[in-house]
Structures are given as C-alpha cells and as structure tokens.
Amino acid sequence: MTRPITLLLAALVITIPLSLLVGQVWISPFSPPVPNATAILMELRLPRAVLGLILGAGLGAAGAAMQGYLRNPLADPGLFGIAPAAALGAVLSFYTGYEVQAFTLPLFALIGGGGAMGLLALIAGRAGGIALFTLAGMMIASLAGALTSLAISLSPNPFALSEIVTWLMGALADRGWHEVRLAAPLTLVGLALLWRAAPALDALALGEAAARSLGVDPTRLLWLMIAAIGLIVGSGVAVAGMIGFVGLMVPHLIRPFTDQRPSATLIPSALAGALLLLVADCLCRIMPLKGGELRLGIALSLAGAPFFLRLLLKMRRELA
Amino acid sequence: MLEALRITIPHRLHDVTAQLRAGSVTAICGPNGAGKSTLLAALAGLITPVSGTATLQGQPVAQLLPEDRARRIGYLPQSGEVAWNLSVRTLAGLGRLPHRTSASENAQVVAQVLATLDLTDLADRPLATLSGGERARALLARVLTTQPHWILADEPLAALDLAHQRTLVHRFRALAQEGRGVVLVVHDLALAMNHADHVIVLDQGRVAAQGKPATALSEDVISQVWKLESRWLGEPGHMALAL
C-alpha cells in the first residue's frame, strides 16, 4: 500500500509546480519574466491548482468508498443523487438571477446537495439496506435531473440559459481563493469521515451479515457515507459544477496496486484523483479551442466514457 | 454457555429454547426452511427476536457492545461472499477488525491461524484462484483470526468433497477441545451423528428434538421430521444412514 502512495506523492510534487507554469501564458523560469507573472501564479493558477487537488482528492476517495460500500466496481459518487441535486440548486440560483452575488450559487448548490442528503436519510436512513439506499439515490438523481431540465426549459432569458449550460459542464476556470476557502474545509471533513468508515467498508466486503458479526453498525455506516459523500460531492459541485467519472475511473486504476481492501484504496485514490484533475485541467488550459478553453467536465467525460465501456467489456469477458 | 431462551421470530422460529456448551460441537439440523440459519443468526446477535432472547454467559447477546460481541462470537455465513479478489492473508486479516491491536500482533495471529489450517503456502494467493476446499478454509481462517470463544458456522461443509469435509471437521473438533464452543448448521445427518456432541433438530421453526446425537437423530425423529424411513448402520463414530 505504501508504494503507490509514495509514487503518487512524488508525481504530485513534480506536477504541482509544473501545472503553475502551463496555460495561455506560459511561464518559464528559464525565459525572460512575463508581465504580471506573480499575479498570474498567485491569484489565478495556484488557487486553481489547489482547488483541482482538493476536488480531485475528494472525488477519488469518494469513488473508492462508494465502490466499497456498494461492493460494486461500477459504483460512482453520483449514484447517491447528491451531485444532480446540488446542480439543481445551482441552476435555480441562475434561474432566480441571484447568482450575481459570489456566495449565492455555491450556497444554493450546497442547499441542493444537503436536501438530497436529508431525503436519502429520510428514505433509507434508519433501517434501509444498501439496495433501498441505492434506489433512493437513483430516484433523487432522476428527480433532480428532471427538475434541472425544467428549470433550463423555463430559463428567463438566453443569457441565463447560456450561463446554466456552461456552468453545468464543470470547470476550474476563473476559480479563486474564495472557492478554495469554501470547498476545502467541507471536503476535508468529508475525507475524515470516509477514513472513519474505512474499517467498516473492509468488513462489508464479506457481506452485510458477516460485517455486522464483526461489529459493524450498518446504520452508523450509512450516516457516515451520506455525510461524507454529501460534503465532498456537494461542495465540489458548488464550486466547479458537474465533474464526473473521476470517482469511477480512479479506484479502478489504483486497485490492482493495492491489496484490494476498500480502506487500502482510499488514500491512493485521493492522491490519484488529485493528480488526474490537475493534469486534466492543465490539458484543458492548453487545448487549442476556439472561444476559450475546453471545459474540464467535458474532457473527463470524453476520457471516462471509453474507460467505462472498456470496463464493461472486461467484465463481460470475465463472466463469459 | 450460549442459550436461546424461548426465541420467537415470526414465520421462522417459534418458542425455541436451546442450551449450547463451550468445549463441544453442536450441530443444528433440519429440513430446508426449518429455521436453522435463523437460529444461528439469532444466537450470533444478528437478528433480534420479537420475543425471547439469546444470552451469552447469562447476558443478552443484543445488549453486548458490537465490538465486544464480535470478539466473543465468530460467525461464518452460508454465502461465503467476498466482494473483492483479496488474498488469503488479507481475508484472514479482516477477522482482526474487532480488535484494536497492533499490525505486528495482527500479522502474527493471522500467520498462526493460516498455519493451523494449512494455508501458509496459499497466503498470498487471490481468492479467485482457490479451489472450493481452499476457499472454505480461507473463509474459516477469517473467523478464527478474531479468536472468538464461540464459532457459529452456517453450512461450512456444504459443497466440499469428503476429504475436505474430514479436514474441517477435525479442525472444528480441535477448536472444541481448546475449550471453544462450536455450532454448525449441517445437512449431512451422518456427519452430525458421528462428529457432534450435541444435536438440535428443527422442524418448521420449532425444536423437534435435541440432545446426544443418538437420541436427537434417532430413526423415529428422522421419520417424523424428514418424512423418510431410514436405518443407522455401523459402529458409533462411524455410522452411515441407509435410506
């Protein structure tokens, strides 16, 4: 377990400073100084890199925990319906026109994510098993998706419509320290909760009955998962929009290098998620695209969909 | 002593009372749907009866703290499910979860248990590469690394060939001789007759018979519960059931 962590930490140590140099304006320590280099680095690229690291770590670890909790390698943090509900909250802030204030959009998104967490807890929180929980999450995701579409179709003006659609694509562009201050504490609390849930996730690999016989309290675990995934995914959507596939892809890439226990995949998945988001964001910045840079959410979906397909084909071969 | 005191679980168990002693092997037998697995789960504290209670040393199992209960009662479910392709060593290590002991102590216990189950050479093999018998032993290793005083196993011998059945039965006997309580759900009546110290026969959620194997598994009981005419052949300890 320590080897992948060491390698990923080394990769991050190399990638983080490099990522600060990459963008529309390249900053090279070996070339003549670029005008406003300090401002570009400190006010634009550093917060963006930090945000990418935080969100990537959260999504990677959340994916590993979700796959452990549902004992399904195809599970993703999005299955809980928290991301679509947070997106609905954010879209409503556009719809109402309140998004002009910097804190309104994240606040609406967090309210949406929090509402989904509450609804999940209400439906499946006390005695609900994992199957009921998953179905409740899918129902919330479906409902939030439908309401988001409704909000888009009733958009008050073309400008709001364009803003909504662009925001839904997910990106780290133009994010600053304000977003870092909002997402970092919530994500860190979420990660700490996942770490607390880790031994129970390991026991759950043996099935619910065996896990309970090993002292796992399923209700406590459920609450830990709702709170952790809600904080990580809700705060992520609140500051960067919808960024998918990280939670699905990263644990798969990591698992072969661990002993496969869910707890053993948590930290490497967090580090690999951070690395993936950082690298993907750099690529988005330098991708030649008319009218701006490629949206991070689109880039990850473009990479993630073939990955998901490959995974399905591999599973089909194994089952055959 | 582990006791079931007038346990009732609607549609599954009706007023079941049984006493299980440490240092012995108890077999729970009965036709499909008789309530064997339910009784085992109730004794393990995994199902709460609507009336009656399971007690361990006179204390209700349901009132034990989960980790304390886990350290004292090991439970091996019938499914044998393991979600990930863990190695034998990693699987066995999961049994240490209820203990808050150091990694080195955990590794030592795991190594000891793997050695007693003849799994040392397979320690780093992924579960997917094991045979049925090896997998059954690996699953039992997970229970034994908890070092519980009671071992409750739901059909641990199902789907094993005779040689592997024999190996595991001897292992269960050795555990009982160490002073642990061993409770097994078994379908093979000859196995229960030859290797159990005490047998509980369930029928439609009620205790049909219990006691020494020769009494609880008499031809009359088999006729009444399984609706089969049968005859025991052979000497005690090596008996076979002729149908």
PDB file of C-alpha atoms in Angstrom, chain A residues 67-68 71-73 199 202-210 212-217 255 259-262, chain B residues 45-47 66-67 69-70 73 75 77 79 81-87 90-91 94-95 97-98 142 146:
ATOM      1  CA  GLN A  67     -17.415   1.119  -4.620  1.00  0.00           C
ATOM      2  CA  GLY A  68     -16.508  -0.399  -1.259  1.00  0.00           C
ATOM      3  CA  ARG A  71     -19.414  -3.731  -3.240  1.00  0.00           C
ATOM      4  CA  ASN A  72     -19.669  -2.842  -6.878  1.00  0.00           C
ATOM      5  CA  PRO A  73     -16.778  -1.734  -9.088  1.00  0.00           C
ATOM      6  CA  PRO A 199     -12.675  -0.408   8.599  1.00  0.00           C
ATOM      7  CA  ASP A 202     -13.432  -3.517   4.662  1.00  0.00           C
ATOM      8  CA  ALA A 203     -15.741  -5.702   6.753  1.00  0.00           C
ATOM      9  CA  LEU A 204     -18.573  -5.083   4.287  1.00  0.00           C
ATOM     10  CA  ALA A 205     -16.542  -6.915   1.637  1.00  0.00           C
ATOM     11  CA  LEU A 206     -17.741 -10.092   3.412  1.00  0.00           C
ATOM     12  CA  GLY A 207     -21.424  -9.195   3.025  1.00  0.00           C
ATOM     13  CA  GLU A 208     -23.768  -7.408   5.406  1.00  0.00           C
ATOM     14  CA  ALA A 209     -24.280 -10.294   7.854  1.00  0.00           C
ATOM     15  CA  ALA A 210     -20.581 -11.028   8.267  1.00  0.00           C
ATOM     16  CA  ARG A 212     -22.379  -6.978  11.379  1.00  0.00           C
ATOM     17  CA  SER A 213     -20.899 -10.037  13.079  1.00  0.00           C
ATOM     18  CA  LEU A 214     -17.549  -8.182  13.007  1.00  0.00           C
ATOM     19  CA  GLY A 215     -19.092  -5.318  14.960  1.00  0.00           C
ATOM     20  CA  VAL A 216     -20.137  -3.022  12.095  1.00  0.00           C
ATOM     21  CA  ASP A 217     -23.194  -0.880  12.805  1.00  0.00           C
ATOM     22  CA  ARG A 255      -6.979  -1.158  -7.040  1.00  0.00           C
ATOM     23  CA  ASP A 259      -4.387  -5.466  -1.536  1.00  0.00           C
ATOM     24  CA  GLN A 260      -7.924  -4.564  -2.770  1.00  0.00           C
ATOM     25  CA  ARG A 261      -9.445  -3.732   0.628  1.00  0.00           C
ATOM     26  CA  PRO A 262     -11.588  -0.582   0.300  1.00  0.00           C
TER      27      PRO A 262
ATOM     28  CA  GLY B  45     -26.981 -11.480  17.790  1.00  0.00           C
ATOM     29  CA  LEU B  46     -27.634 -10.584  14.142  1.00  0.00           C
ATOM     30  CA  ILE B  47     -31.419 -10.965  14.349  1.00  0.00           C
ATOM     31  CA  PRO B  66     -20.993  -4.720  18.848  1.00  0.00           C
ATOM     32  CA  GLU B  67     -17.200  -4.996  19.052  1.00  0.00           C
ATOM     33  CA  ARG B  69     -19.883  -9.344  20.751  1.00  0.00           C
ATOM     34  CA  ALA B  70     -17.708  -9.641  17.637  1.00  0.00           C
ATOM     35  CA  ILE B  73     -18.811 -14.766  18.832  1.00  0.00           C
ATOM     36  CA  TYR B  75     -19.968 -16.000  12.635  1.00  0.00           C
ATOM     37  CA  PRO B  77     -22.423 -17.000   6.948  1.00  0.00           C
ATOM     38  CA  SER B  79     -22.991 -17.323   1.371  1.00  0.00           C
ATOM     39  CA  GLU B  81     -19.405 -13.926  -0.227  1.00  0.00           C
ATOM     40  CA  VAL B  82     -16.272 -11.816  -0.649  1.00  0.00           C
ATOM     41  CA  ALA B  83     -16.684  -8.721  -2.793  1.00  0.00           C
ATOM     42  CA  TRP B  84     -13.077  -8.198  -3.852  1.00  0.00           C
ATOM     43  CA  ASN B  85     -10.400 -10.589  -5.033  1.00  0.00           C
ATOM     44  CA  LEU B  86      -8.489 -10.443  -1.746  1.00  0.00           C
ATOM     45  CA  SER B  87      -5.514 -12.615  -0.962  1.00  0.00           C
ATOM     46  CA  THR B  90      -5.811 -10.141   3.604  1.00  0.00           C
ATOM     47  CA  LEU B  91      -9.095 -12.013   4.002  1.00  0.00           C
ATOM     48  CA  LEU B  94     -10.283  -8.904   8.286  1.00  0.00           C
ATOM     49  CA  GLY B  95     -11.040 -11.073  11.302  1.00  0.00           C
ATOM     50  CA  LEU B  97     -11.089  -5.760  12.797  1.00  0.00           C
ATOM     51  CA  PRO B  98     -12.882  -6.024  16.177  1.00  0.00           C
ATOM     52  CA  ARG B 142     -11.190 -15.136   8.749  1.00  0.00           C
ATOM     53  CA  THR B 146     -10.838 -12.992  15.610  1.00  0.00           C
TER      54      THR B 146
END
